[in-house]
Short mmCIF file of C-alpha atoms in Angstrom, two decimals:
data_model
loop_
_atom_site.label_atom_id
_atom_site.label_comp_id
_atom_site.label_asym_id
_atom_site.label_seq_id
_atom_site.Cartn_x
_atom_site.Cartn_y
_atom_site.Cartn_z
CA UNK A 1 -64.73 -5.17 40.03
CA UNK A 2 -61.21 -5.51 41.23
CA UNK A 3 -58.40 -3.96 42.43
CA UNK A 4 -55.57 -3.39 40.07
CA UNK A 5 -51.90 -3.14 41.33
CA UNK A 6 -49.94 -0.92 38.51
CA UNK A 7 -46.02 -1.63 38.12
CA UNK A 8 -45.37 1.34 40.62
CA UNK A 9 -47.27 0.20 43.25
CA UNK A 10 -50.79 1.91 42.81
CA UNK A 11 -53.64 0.18 43.74
CA UNK A 12 -56.56 1.23 41.63
CA UNK A 13 -60.25 -0.29 42.19
CA UNK A 14 -61.25 -0.88 38.53
CA UNK A 15 -65.20 -1.59 37.11
CA UNK A 16 -66.04 -2.47 33.88
CA UNK A 17 -69.29 -2.56 32.27
CA UNK A 18 -70.67 -2.94 28.87
CA UNK A 19 -69.90 -4.86 25.92
CA UNK A 20 -66.79 -6.98 26.40
CA UNK A 21 -65.42 -6.72 22.92
CA UNK A 22 -66.42 -2.91 22.01
CA UNK A 23 -64.18 -0.24 21.83
CA UNK A 24 -62.94 1.15 25.80
CA UNK A 25 -64.18 4.09 27.11
CA UNK A 26 -62.19 5.15 30.36
CA UNK A 27 -64.15 7.32 32.52
CA UNK A 28 -62.24 9.66 35.12
CA UNK A 29 -63.90 11.09 37.77
CA UNK A 30 -63.26 14.50 39.58
CA UNK A 31 -62.42 15.47 43.10
CA UNK A 32 -65.17 14.85 45.79
CA UNK A 33 -66.45 11.55 44.00
CA UNK A 34 -65.46 8.41 42.60
CA UNK A 35 -66.37 6.24 39.89
CA UNK A 36 -69.82 6.22 41.11
CA UNK A 37 -70.61 9.61 39.94
CA UNK A 38 -70.81 8.11 36.36
CA UNK A 39 -73.35 5.82 37.39
CA UNK A 40 -76.34 8.40 36.52
CA UNK A 41 -74.78 8.55 32.72
CA UNK A 42 -74.75 5.11 32.62
CA UNK A 43 -78.59 4.56 34.05
CA UNK A 44 -79.84 6.86 31.10
CA UNK A 45 -82.48 4.98 28.65
CA UNK A 46 -81.97 2.73 26.67
CA UNK A 47 -78.62 2.36 27.71
CA UNK A 48 -76.55 2.88 24.44
CA UNK A 49 -73.44 3.49 26.14
CA UNK A 50 -73.15 0.24 27.54
CA UNK A 51 -74.57 -1.33 24.58
CA UNK A 52 -71.73 0.06 22.46
CA UNK A 53 -68.62 -0.11 24.52
CA UNK A 54 -66.84 -1.36 27.02
CA UNK A 55 -66.91 0.94 29.92
CA UNK A 56 -64.08 1.19 32.21
CA UNK A 57 -64.58 3.05 35.56
CA UNK A 58 -62.04 3.64 38.40
CA UNK A 59 -61.32 4.88 41.62
CA UNK A 60 -58.08 7.30 41.23
CA UNK A 61 -55.60 7.01 44.21
CA UNK A 62 -57.25 8.35 47.17
CA UNK A 63 -60.57 8.57 45.91
CA UNK A 64 -63.37 5.80 46.60
CA UNK A 65 -62.12 2.10 47.32
CA UNK A 66 -58.20 3.35 45.92
CA UNK A 67 -55.74 3.83 48.74
CA UNK A 68 -52.98 6.09 48.30
CA UNK A 69 -49.85 4.36 47.72
CA UNK A 70 -47.58 6.56 46.18
CA UNK A 71 -47.42 9.89 48.29
CA UNK A 72 -48.17 12.54 48.22
CA UNK A 73 -50.93 12.22 45.21
CA UNK A 74 -50.96 14.80 42.39
CA UNK A 75 -52.41 15.72 39.25
CA UNK A 76 -49.01 14.32 37.98
CA UNK A 77 -48.97 10.92 39.62
CA UNK A 78 -52.60 10.31 38.91
CA UNK A 79 -51.77 11.02 35.02
CA UNK A 80 -49.03 8.25 35.46
CA UNK A 81 -51.73 6.25 37.07
CA UNK A 82 -53.91 6.22 33.68
CA UNK A 83 -51.32 5.96 31.38
CA UNK A 84 -50.01 2.40 33.55
CA UNK A 85 -53.59 1.62 33.60
CA UNK A 86 -54.58 1.69 30.06
CA UNK A 87 -51.42 -0.61 29.66
CA UNK A 88 -52.41 -2.77 32.38
CA UNK A 89 -55.77 -3.67 30.73
CA UNK A 90 -54.28 -3.85 27.13
CA UNK A 91 -57.05 -1.09 26.06
CA UNK A 92 -56.29 -0.62 22.30
CA UNK A 93 -56.76 3.21 21.13
CA UNK A 94 -59.53 3.79 24.01
CA UNK A 95 -61.37 6.92 24.78
CA UNK A 96 -60.75 9.00 27.43
CA UNK A 97 -63.54 11.01 29.07
CA UNK A 98 -62.74 12.99 32.24
CA UNK A 99 -64.22 15.55 34.19
CA UNK A 100 -63.16 18.64 36.36
CA UNK A 101 -59.89 17.38 37.98
CA UNK A 102 -60.23 14.39 36.29
CA UNK A 103 -60.17 16.31 32.94
CA UNK A 104 -56.58 17.99 34.02
CA UNK A 105 -55.61 14.39 34.49
CA UNK A 106 -56.88 12.93 31.32
CA UNK A 107 -55.52 16.09 29.26
CA UNK A 108 -51.80 15.69 30.74
CA UNK A 109 -52.14 11.85 29.91
CA UNK A 110 -53.59 12.73 26.59
CA UNK A 111 -50.83 15.44 25.74
CA UNK A 112 -48.03 12.64 26.33
CA UNK A 113 -49.94 9.77 24.75
CA UNK A 114 -51.76 10.84 21.33
CA UNK A 115 -50.67 7.51 19.59
CA UNK A 116 -52.66 5.73 22.51
CA UNK A 117 -55.85 6.88 22.77
CA UNK A 118 -58.05 7.95 19.99
CA UNK A 119 -60.64 10.91 21.07
CA UNK A 120 -60.90 12.77 24.45
CA UNK A 121 -63.70 14.30 26.59
CA UNK A 122 -63.13 17.16 28.77
CA UNK A 123 -65.98 17.79 31.03
CA UNK A 124 -66.38 20.76 33.65
CA UNK A 125 -62.66 22.11 32.72
CA UNK A 126 -61.25 25.28 32.57
CA UNK A 127 -57.84 25.89 31.16
CA UNK A 128 -55.47 24.35 33.46
CA UNK A 129 -54.38 25.77 35.87
CA UNK A 130 -57.60 26.05 37.78
CA UNK A 131 -58.54 29.40 38.91
CA UNK A 132 -56.72 31.52 42.07
CA UNK A 133 -59.79 30.97 43.57
CA UNK A 134 -60.83 27.62 43.04
CA UNK A 135 -57.19 26.64 44.27
CA UNK A 136 -57.48 28.79 47.36
CA UNK A 137 -60.38 27.10 48.12
CA UNK A 138 -59.43 23.85 47.82
CA UNK A 139 -56.43 24.56 50.34
CA UNK A 140 -58.25 26.16 52.73
CA UNK A 141 -61.19 23.07 52.66
CA UNK A 142 -57.87 20.48 53.27
CA UNK A 143 -56.85 22.37 56.15
CA UNK A 144 -60.42 22.44 57.94
CA UNK A 145 -60.61 18.90 57.25
CA UNK A 146 -57.21 17.85 58.95
CA UNK A 147 -57.88 19.90 61.54
CA UNK A 148 -61.54 18.94 62.93
CA UNK A 149 -60.89 15.51 61.44
CA UNK A 150 -64.53 15.44 59.37
CA UNK A 151 -66.23 16.15 56.05
CA UNK A 152 -69.21 17.84 57.33
CA UNK A 153 -67.96 21.56 57.50
CA UNK A 154 -67.25 21.78 54.05
CA UNK A 155 -69.88 19.24 52.55
CA UNK A 156 -72.71 22.08 51.90
CA UNK A 157 -70.31 24.86 50.68
CA UNK A 158 -68.77 22.02 48.01
CA UNK A 159 -71.85 20.78 47.18
CA UNK A 160 -73.56 23.83 46.40
CA UNK A 161 -70.54 24.98 44.28
CA UNK A 162 -70.22 21.52 42.18
CA UNK A 163 -74.16 22.06 41.77
CA UNK A 164 -73.97 25.74 41.01
CA UNK A 165 -77.28 27.35 40.62
CA UNK A 166 -79.23 24.07 40.01
CA UNK A 167 -80.53 24.03 43.40
CA UNK A 168 -84.09 23.05 42.49
CA UNK A 169 -82.05 19.60 41.35
CA UNK A 170 -82.92 17.65 44.54
CA UNK A 171 -81.42 14.14 43.10
CA UNK A 172 -78.40 15.90 42.05
CA UNK A 173 -77.49 17.57 45.25
CA UNK A 174 -78.27 14.52 47.17
CA UNK A 175 -76.37 12.48 44.88
CA UNK A 176 -73.33 14.72 45.32
CA UNK A 177 -73.67 14.68 49.33
CA UNK A 178 -73.40 11.26 49.06
CA UNK A 179 -70.59 10.78 46.96
CA UNK A 180 -68.64 13.70 48.87
CA UNK A 181 -69.54 12.04 52.36
CA UNK A 182 -68.35 8.61 51.37
CA UNK A 183 -64.66 9.78 50.46
CA UNK A 184 -61.66 8.46 52.98
CA UNK A 185 -61.07 11.63 54.86
CA UNK A 186 -57.36 11.68 55.13
CA UNK A 187 -57.33 10.87 51.49
CA UNK A 188 -59.45 13.34 50.41
CA UNK A 189 -57.77 16.58 52.06
CA UNK A 190 -54.34 14.98 50.47
CA UNK A 191 -55.78 15.12 47.21
CA UNK A 192 -57.37 18.54 47.60
CA UNK A 193 -53.95 19.56 48.43
CA UNK A 194 -52.45 18.04 45.55
CA UNK A 195 -54.98 20.06 43.71
CA UNK A 196 -54.00 22.99 44.97
CA UNK A 197 -50.68 22.77 44.07
CA UNK A 198 -50.99 22.04 40.73
CA UNK A 199 -50.05 25.31 38.80
CA UNK A 200 -48.90 23.92 35.47
CA UNK A 201 -50.69 24.79 32.02
CA UNK A 202 -51.27 21.68 30.34
CA UNK A 203 -50.41 22.36 26.76
CA UNK A 204 -53.56 21.11 25.50
CA UNK A 205 -52.96 23.42 22.18
CA UNK A 206 -50.92 20.31 21.39
CA UNK A 207 -53.71 18.11 20.87
CA UNK A 208 -53.91 16.54 17.45
CA UNK A 209 -56.58 14.13 18.50
CA UNK A 210 -60.30 14.81 18.33
CA UNK A 211 -61.42 16.62 21.50
CA UNK A 212 -65.12 17.21 22.93
CA UNK A 213 -65.46 20.00 25.51
CA UNK A 214 -68.74 19.86 27.66
CA UNK A 215 -69.66 22.66 30.38
CA UNK A 216 -72.86 23.63 32.21
CA UNK A 217 -73.45 27.63 31.58
CA UNK A 218 -73.87 27.99 35.24
CA UNK A 219 -70.78 26.40 35.92
CA UNK A 220 -69.00 28.56 38.85
CA UNK A 221 -65.79 26.58 38.83
CA UNK A 222 -64.45 26.46 35.13
CA UNK A 223 -66.90 29.02 33.33
CA UNK A 224 -68.45 27.81 29.98
CA UNK A 225 -65.65 25.66 28.59
CA UNK A 226 -65.21 28.54 25.81
CA UNK A 227 -61.47 29.12 26.67
CA UNK A 228 -60.39 25.65 26.48
CA UNK A 229 -62.01 24.80 23.60
CA UNK A 230 -60.43 27.55 21.77
CA UNK A 231 -57.05 26.48 23.02
CA UNK A 232 -57.66 23.28 21.00
CA UNK A 233 -57.38 23.27 17.35
CA UNK A 234 -60.75 21.71 15.96
CA UNK A 235 -62.42 20.56 18.88
CA UNK A 236 -65.86 20.56 19.68
CA UNK A 237 -67.87 22.61 22.09
CA UNK A 238 -71.38 22.06 23.97
CA UNK A 239 -72.44 24.15 26.59
CA UNK A 240 -75.48 22.15 28.75
CA UNK A 241 -78.15 24.86 30.09
CA UNK A 242 -79.24 25.10 33.65
CA UNK A 243 -76.37 22.98 35.14
CA UNK A 244 -73.62 23.84 37.21
CA UNK A 245 -70.00 21.93 37.44
CA UNK A 246 -71.33 18.38 38.13
CA UNK A 247 -72.78 18.12 34.57
CA UNK A 248 -72.91 14.04 34.09
CA UNK A 249 -74.92 13.90 37.56
CA UNK A 250 -77.17 17.07 37.23
CA UNK A 251 -77.76 16.45 33.41
CA UNK A 252 -76.84 12.49 32.79
CA UNK A 253 -79.42 12.47 29.23
CA UNK A 254 -77.41 15.53 27.61
CA UNK A 255 -74.05 14.18 28.35
CA UNK A 256 -75.05 10.93 27.38
CA UNK A 257 -76.62 12.49 23.90
CA UNK A 258 -73.30 14.31 23.22
CA UNK A 259 -70.98 11.35 23.86
CA UNK A 260 -72.86 9.37 21.38
CA UNK A 261 -72.95 11.82 18.82
CA UNK A 262 -69.16 12.51 19.42
CA UNK A 263 -67.65 8.96 20.46
#
């Protein structure tokens, strides 16, 4: 684990796991979490992902242990950081796996760098931009956090939107709360604002690399992923039953199975 400084000045906290000589899989997390959101997925036994691949986890700017150097943060700036990180680590044709906002970041990077990556996985992602109601909620949440200087007023509404109707999944709810409460307050608010301002349609229809779309059938934020999959010619679409938006946390076994079959 280390803080990596990129040519544009960004400083990203990076964790490398798994097989050092294996093909790299770069995981790009969602808003309100950090690289640790992928831990349940990597704890699935037997751990075939770590035995077969070099796993790259990182906190994008303003999440976890990565500061915001280039303000204000945006989907565009995060995609630029991802491109620079792949080059900095000298990753040859890596696989990219994104969740939620991390899927927007991953897709935007992939559209402009198709020769640099092998496969793309988008989890819990709608077609961009996000629905108006989601972006409005992000803007309102940022305002509340900045006004009261606390994450607490938004924790429960956010957690239940992320985990959706799987309210019996106590571990998923608890872990999602832990991740959200661990986010740096000002930086989280800035990233909420950046996400709310992202109104661009990422041209995923231009993708010519293999793409896997994974969504939960109870996802209140992104839907079931059908529209996204239909927009990407030749993409594979998987729906995980009885989970909401935080698919890697709610159903790590199912996500691991789909990843291993696709990568």
